[in-house]
CSV table of C-alpha atoms and ligand atoms in Angstrom, one decimal:
chain,number,residue,atom,x,y,z
A,1375,MET,CA,-216.2,-110.0,86.7
A,1376,LEU,CA,-213.6,-112.7,87.3
A,1377,GLU,CA,-212.6,-112.8,91.2
A,1378,ILE,CA,-210.2,-115.6,93.1
A,1379,ASN,CA,-210.5,-115.5,95.9
A,1380,LYS,CA,-207.9,-117.1,98.6
A,1381,LEU,CA,-207.3,-119.9,96.1
A,1382,ASN,CA,-205.4,-122.9,97.5
A,1383,LYS,CA,-204.3,-126.0,95.0
A,1384,THR,CA,-201.7,-129.5,96.5
A,1385,PHE,CA,-200.8,-131.8,94.2
A,1386,ASP,CA,-200.2,-134.9,96.0
A,1387,GLY,CA,-198.2,-132.5,99.0
A,1388,ILE,CA,-197.0,-130.0,96.8
A,1389,GLN,CA,-198.9,-126.8,96.3
A,1390,ALA,CA,-199.5,-125.2,93.5
A,1391,VAL,CA,-201.2,-122.6,93.9
A,1392,LYS,CA,-200.9,-120.4,96.6
A,1393,SER,CA,-203.6,-118.5,98.5
A,1394,PHE,CA,-204.3,-116.3,95.6
A,1395,ASP,CA,-206.0,-113.5,95.0
A,1396,LEU,CA,-207.0,-112.0,91.9
A,1397,HIS,CA,-209.5,-109.4,90.0
A,1398,LEU,CA,-209.9,-109.1,86.7
A,1399,ARG,CA,-210.8,-106.1,84.9
A,1400,PRO,CA,-213.4,-106.1,82.4
A,1401,GLY,CA,-212.9,-105.4,78.6
A,1402,LYS,CA,-208.8,-105.9,79.6
A,1403,ILE,CA,-206.8,-107.3,78.2
A,1404,THR,CA,-204.2,-108.4,81.5
A,1405,ALA,CA,-201.4,-111.5,81.4
A,1406,LEU,CA,-199.9,-114.1,83.4
A,1407,ILE,CA,-196.3,-114.6,83.4
A,1408,GLY,CA,-193.8,-116.6,85.8
A,1409,PRO,CA,-191.1,-119.4,85.5
A,1410,ASN,CA,-191.6,-123.2,84.3
A,1411,GLY,CA,-193.9,-124.6,86.8
A,1412,ALA,CA,-194.7,-121.9,89.2
A,1413,GLY,CA,-199.0,-123.3,88.9
A,1414,LYS,CA,-200.5,-120.8,86.0
A,1415,THR,CA,-201.5,-123.8,84.0
A,1416,THR,CA,-203.4,-125.0,87.3
A,1417,LEU,CA,-205.2,-121.7,87.5
A,1418,PHE,CA,-206.5,-122.1,84.2
A,1419,ASN,CA,-207.5,-125.6,85.4
A,1420,LEU,CA,-209.3,-124.3,88.6
A,1421,ILE,CA,-211.0,-120.9,86.6
A,1422,THR,CA,-212.5,-123.1,83.8
A,1423,GLY,CA,-212.9,-126.5,86.6
A,1424,PHE,CA,-210.7,-128.5,85.3
A,1425,ILE,CA,-209.6,-129.0,88.2
A,1426,SER,CA,-211.1,-128.8,92.1
A,1427,PRO,CA,-209.3,-126.1,93.9
A,1428,THR,CA,-207.9,-127.6,97.7
A,1429,SER,CA,-209.4,-124.3,99.4
A,1430,GLY,CA,-211.0,-120.7,97.9
A,1431,GLU,CA,-213.6,-120.0,95.6
A,1432,VAL,CA,-213.6,-118.8,92.0
A,1433,VAL,CA,-216.5,-116.4,91.6
A,1434,TRP,CA,-217.9,-115.1,87.6
A,1435,ARG,CA,-219.9,-111.9,87.9
A,1436,LYS,CA,-221.0,-112.4,91.5
A,1437,ARG,CA,-221.4,-116.1,90.8
A,1438,ASN,CA,-219.7,-118.5,92.9
A,1439,ILE,CA,-218.1,-120.8,90.2
A,1440,THR,CA,-216.2,-122.4,91.9
A,1441,ASN,CA,-216.5,-126.7,91.8
A,1442,MET,CA,-218.4,-126.1,88.5
A,1443,SER,CA,-218.0,-128.7,86.0
A,1444,PRO,CA,-216.0,-126.9,82.8
A,1445,HIS,CA,-219.2,-127.7,80.5
A,1446,ARG,CA,-221.2,-125.3,83.2
A,1447,ILE,CA,-218.7,-122.8,82.9
A,1448,ALA,CA,-218.2,-123.0,79.9
A,1449,ARG,CA,-222.1,-121.5,79.3
A,1450,GLN,CA,-221.1,-119.3,81.8
A,1451,GLY,CA,-219.4,-117.5,78.9
A,1452,ILE,CA,-216.0,-118.4,79.3
A,1453,SER,CA,-213.6,-119.6,76.9
A,1454,ARG,CA,-210.2,-121.5,76.8
A,1455,THR,CA,-207.8,-123.2,74.8
A,1456,PHE,CA,-204.9,-125.1,76.5
A,1457,GLN,CA,-201.3,-125.4,76.0
A,1458,GLN,CA,-201.4,-128.0,74.1
A,1459,VAL,CA,-204.1,-128.0,71.2
A,1460,LYS,CA,-207.0,-129.7,71.0
A,1461,LEU,CA,-209.0,-129.5,67.2
A,1462,PHE,CA,-210.9,-132.4,65.7
A,1463,ARG,CA,-208.8,-133.1,63.4
A,1464,SER,CA,-211.0,-135.6,61.2
A,1465,LEU,CA,-212.9,-132.3,61.1
A,1466,THR,CA,-212.9,-129.4,58.4
A,1467,VAL,CA,-211.3,-125.6,59.7
A,1468,ILE,CA,-215.2,-124.3,59.2
A,1469,GLU,CA,-216.3,-127.3,60.4
A,1470,ASN,CA,-214.5,-127.1,63.8
A,1471,LEU,CA,-215.4,-123.6,64.1
A,1472,LEU,CA,-218.6,-124.3,63.8
A,1473,MET,CA,-218.7,-126.4,66.7
A,1474,ALA,CA,-217.5,-123.0,68.7
A,1475,LYS,CA,-221.3,-122.0,68.0
A,1476,ARG,CA,-222.6,-124.2,69.8
A,1477,LYS,CA,-220.7,-123.7,72.4
A,1478,GLY,CA,-222.9,-125.7,75.4
A,1479,ALA,CA,-224.0,-128.5,72.8
A,1480,TYR,CA,-222.6,-132.4,72.9
A,1481,GLU,CA,-218.9,-132.8,71.4
A,1482,GLY,CA,-219.6,-135.7,70.8
A,1483,PHE,CA,-223.8,-135.1,70.1
A,1484,LEU,CA,-221.8,-132.1,67.2
A,1485,ALA,CA,-219.9,-135.4,65.5
A,1486,ALA,CA,-222.1,-137.5,64.7
A,1487,LEU,CA,-224.5,-134.4,63.5
A,1488,GLY,CA,-221.4,-134.4,61.5
A,1489,ARG,CA,-222.6,-133.8,57.4
A,1490,ARG,CA,-226.7,-132.8,58.6
A,1491,THR,CA,-228.7,-130.7,57.5
A,1492,ALA,CA,-229.0,-128.7,60.5
A,1493,PHE,CA,-224.9,-128.5,61.0
A,1494,LYS,CA,-225.1,-127.7,57.2
A,1495,LYS,CA,-228.0,-124.6,57.6
A,1496,MET,CA,-225.3,-123.1,60.6
A,1497,ALA,CA,-223.2,-123.4,57.8
A,1498,ARG,CA,-224.7,-121.2,56.0
A,1499,GLN,CA,-225.5,-119.4,58.5
A,1500,HIS,CA,-222.5,-118.9,59.7
A,1501,HIS,CA,-220.3,-118.3,56.6
A,1502,SER,CA,-219.4,-114.7,56.2
A,1503,GLU,CA,-218.2,-113.9,59.7
A,1504,LEU,CA,-216.4,-117.1,59.7
A,1505,GLN,CA,-214.4,-116.5,56.4
A,1506,TYR,CA,-213.7,-112.9,58.0
A,1507,HIS,CA,-212.3,-113.9,60.8
A,1508,LEU,CA,-210.2,-116.7,58.7
A,1509,GLU,CA,-208.6,-114.1,56.9
A,1510,VAL,CA,-207.9,-111.9,60.3
A,1511,LEU,CA,-205.5,-115.1,60.6
A,1512,GLY,CA,-204.6,-115.0,57.1
A,1513,LEU,CA,-206.0,-118.3,57.0
A,1514,SER,CA,-209.3,-117.8,54.7
A,1515,ASP,CA,-207.8,-120.8,52.1
A,1516,LYS,CA,-208.1,-122.8,54.8
A,1517,ALA,CA,-211.9,-122.8,55.4
A,1518,ASP,CA,-212.8,-126.3,53.7
A,1519,ASP,CA,-209.0,-128.3,54.8
A,1520,PRO,CA,-209.2,-130.6,57.4
A,1521,ALA,CA,-208.1,-130.2,60.4
A,1522,SER,CA,-205.3,-132.5,60.0
A,1523,ALA,CA,-203.7,-130.6,57.1
A,1524,LEU,CA,-203.2,-128.3,59.5
A,1525,SER,CA,-198.9,-127.1,60.6
A,1526,TYR,CA,-199.0,-126.9,64.2
A,1527,GLY,CA,-198.9,-122.8,63.6
A,1528,GLN,CA,-201.6,-123.5,61.9
A,1529,SER,CA,-204.0,-125.6,64.1
A,1530,LYS,CA,-202.7,-123.6,67.1
A,1531,LEU,CA,-204.5,-120.4,64.7
A,1532,ILE,CA,-207.7,-122.0,64.7
A,1533,GLU,CA,-207.8,-123.5,68.3
A,1534,ILE,CA,-207.8,-119.4,69.1
A,1535,LEU,CA,-209.9,-118.8,66.9
A,1536,ARG,CA,-212.6,-121.5,68.1
A,1537,ALA,CA,-212.1,-120.0,71.9
A,1538,ALA,CA,-213.4,-116.8,70.3
A,1539,GLU,CA,-215.9,-118.2,68.1
A,1540,THR,CA,-218.1,-119.5,71.1
A,1541,ASP,CA,-219.3,-116.0,72.0
A,1542,PRO,CA,-217.9,-115.7,75.7
A,1543,GLN,CA,-216.8,-112.8,78.1
A,1544,LEU,CA,-214.3,-113.9,79.3
A,1545,LEU,CA,-211.2,-115.7,76.9
A,1546,LEU,CA,-208.6,-117.1,78.3
A,1547,PHE,CA,-205.4,-118.4,76.3
A,1548,ASP,CA,-202.4,-120.5,77.2
A,1549,GLU,CA,-199.5,-119.9,76.1
A,1550,PRO,CA,-201.4,-118.0,73.2
A,1551,VAL,CA,-198.0,-117.9,70.5
A,1552,ALA,CA,-195.9,-120.9,72.2
A,1553,GLY,CA,-194.1,-122.0,69.4
A,1554,LEU,CA,-195.4,-119.3,66.3
A,1555,ASN,CA,-193.3,-117.7,63.5
A,1556,PRO,CA,-192.6,-114.7,64.3
A,1557,VAL,CA,-195.5,-113.5,61.0
A,1558,MET,CA,-197.4,-115.4,63.1
A,1559,VAL,CA,-197.4,-113.5,66.1
A,1560,GLU,CA,-198.1,-110.4,64.7
A,1561,THR,CA,-201.4,-112.2,63.3
A,1562,ILE,CA,-202.1,-113.0,67.1
A,1563,LYS,CA,-201.0,-109.4,68.0
A,1564,SER,CA,-203.6,-108.3,65.3
A,1565,PHE,CA,-206.3,-110.8,65.9
A,1566,ILE,CA,-206.8,-109.5,70.0
A,1567,ILE,CA,-206.4,-106.5,68.4
A,1568,ILE,CA,-209.4,-106.8,65.7
A,1569,LEU,CA,-211.7,-108.6,66.6
A,1570,LEU,CA,-211.1,-109.2,71.7
A,1571,LYS,CA,-210.0,-105.7,72.8
A,1572,GLN,CA,-212.7,-104.0,70.1
A,1573,ARG,CA,-215.6,-106.1,70.8
A,1574,GLY,CA,-214.8,-106.0,74.9
A,1575,ILE,CA,-214.1,-109.7,75.1
A,1576,THR,CA,-212.1,-110.0,78.6
A,1577,LEU,CA,-208.8,-111.8,78.0
A,1578,PHE,CA,-206.4,-113.1,80.5
A,1579,PHE,CA,-203.4,-115.3,78.7
A,1580,ILE,CA,-200.2,-117.8,80.3
A,1581,GLU,CA,-197.3,-116.4,77.9
A,1582,HIS,CA,-193.7,-117.1,78.3
A,1583,ASN,CA,-193.2,-115.0,76.0
A,1584,ILE,CA,-192.1,-111.8,77.3
A,1585,PRO,CA,-191.3,-109.0,74.5
A,1586,PHE,CA,-195.6,-110.2,73.1
A,1587,VAL,CA,-196.6,-109.9,76.7
A,1588,PHE,CA,-195.6,-106.6,76.9
A,1589,ASP,CA,-196.7,-105.5,73.7
A,1590,VAL,CA,-200.4,-106.0,73.8
A,1591,ALA,CA,-201.7,-106.5,78.3
A,1592,ASP,CA,-202.3,-103.4,79.8
A,1593,TRP,CA,-202.2,-105.8,82.9
A,1594,VAL,CA,-199.4,-107.8,84.6
A,1595,VAL,CA,-200.0,-110.8,86.9
A,1596,VAL,CA,-196.2,-112.4,87.6
A,1597,MET,CA,-196.6,-116.0,89.7
A,1598,ASP,CA,-193.6,-117.7,91.3
A,1599,HIS,CA,-193.9,-121.1,93.1
A,1600,GLY,CA,-197.5,-121.3,92.9
A,1601,VAL,CA,-197.9,-117.5,94.7
A,1602,LYS,CA,-198.7,-113.8,93.2
A,1603,ILE,CA,-195.5,-112.0,93.6
A,1604,ALA,CA,-196.4,-109.0,91.9
A,1605,GLU,CA,-199.1,-107.5,89.9
A,1606,GLY,CA,-199.2,-104.0,87.6
A,1607,ALA,CA,-198.8,-101.7,84.0
A,1608,PRO,CA,-196.3,-103.3,82.4
A,1609,GLU,CA,-193.7,-100.6,83.1
A,1610,ALA,CA,-194.4,-101.1,86.1
A,1611,ILE,CA,-194.0,-105.1,86.5
A,1612,ARG,CA,-190.3,-104.6,83.9
A,1613,ASP,CA,-189.1,-102.6,86.3
A,1614,ASP,CA,-189.7,-104.3,89.7
A,1615,PRO,CA,-186.8,-105.8,91.4
A,1616,LYS,CA,-188.7,-109.3,92.3
A,1617,VAL,CA,-189.9,-110.2,89.5
A,1618,ILE,CA,-186.5,-109.8,87.6
A,1619,GLU,CA,-185.1,-111.9,90.2
A,1620,ALA,CA,-188.1,-114.8,90.0
A,1621,TYR,CA,-188.4,-113.8,86.3
A,1622,LEU,CA,-187.4,-111.8,83.6
A,1623,GLY,CA,-184.0,-111.6,85.9
B,949,ATP,N1,-202.2,-133.0,87.3
B,949,ATP,C1,-201.4,-132.9,88.1
B,949,ATP,N2,-201.0,-134.0,89.7
B,949,ATP,C2,-199.9,-133.3,90.0
B,949,ATP,N3,-198.5,-132.9,89.2
B,949,ATP,C3,-199.4,-131.6,89.1
B,949,ATP,C4,-200.8,-132.2,88.4
B,949,ATP,N4,-200.5,-130.7,87.6
B,949,ATP,C5,-199.7,-129.4,87.7
B,949,ATP,N5,-199.3,-130.4,88.9
B,949,ATP,C6,-197.8,-130.0,89.3
B,949,ATP,O1,-198.0,-128.3,89.6
B,949,ATP,C7,-197.6,-127.5,89.3
B,949,ATP,C8,-197.4,-126.4,88.4
B,949,ATP,O2,-198.1,-126.8,87.0
B,949,ATP,P1,-198.1,-125.6,85.7
B,949,ATP,O3,-199.2,-126.9,84.6
B,949,ATP,O4,-199.7,-125.4,86.6
B,949,ATP,O5,-197.1,-124.4,86.3
B,949,ATP,P2,-196.6,-123.9,84.7
B,949,ATP,O6,-196.3,-122.8,85.4
B,949,ATP,O7,-198.2,-124.3,84.3
B,949,ATP,O8,-195.3,-124.9,83.5
B,949,ATP,P3,-195.2,-123.9,82.0
B,949,ATP,O9,-194.8,-122.3,81.7
B,949,ATP,O10,-194.4,-125.6,82.6
B,949,ATP,O11,-195.8,-124.9,81.5
B,949,ATP,C9,-196.1,-128.5,88.9
B,949,ATP,O12,-195.3,-128.4,90.0
B,949,ATP,C10,-196.4,-129.5,88.7
B,949,ATP,O13,-195.7,-130.9,88.4
B,950,MG,MG1,-198.3,-124.2,81.7
């Protein structure tokens, strides 16, 4: 699984991530919590190759992926979502999901392929599977709508689904339920349980919604000022004085 060893990242004198060690548990759901500016997104960017560490290493299934490009890391089975939703707004919902099925192919190339034969064939192949996934998210009637017509919450659900459609071994979600209404938060919970946990996909997610974290996570990692200040089972973290002082207090 994923191992992070002594990872450091400094931005213009600010140490965003400090000597961070982590071993993710395969098939489990791990949450990363911590105050604003703690370095959580930076850690995700380091894991997925969007930025390079100042020092330290990221090892994925015994292979050193430190400094690998985001594209190559994605092809190794690590998929992610962003704090800001990034859908192809002019493509339909189904087309956005089909793009994910073609992980490893360049987005521009696929966008150009857009409405052509190969794409249509792929659409037929994956149709019932994608419809079922949309149903789990309560969005089956949106399949052929352009992504630009979705509400903020709906786009977020599709962004999460899109990351899952790459058939990853590890999924990283950056604040999956931020800004979602309570019904959608419940939808994401079912999605995680039905479509991720049952398939043994390892999930590592950042979230400020603490009730959600304690509800779905098997393991919780707490970060403050770039440092891992605690990790443990949800019940243990809830009662940890260091965590309460830094964050939950
Ligand atoms: N590209 C960058 N250039 C310079 N500084 C950065 C960059 N990215 C992050 N930082 C700084 O690193 C620190 C950690 O930021 P990061 O975005 O990782 O925090 P976070 O824990 O995700 O916070 P939030 O909960 O608000 O999303 C902050 O001080 C931030 O300003
Ligand atoms: Mg962040």
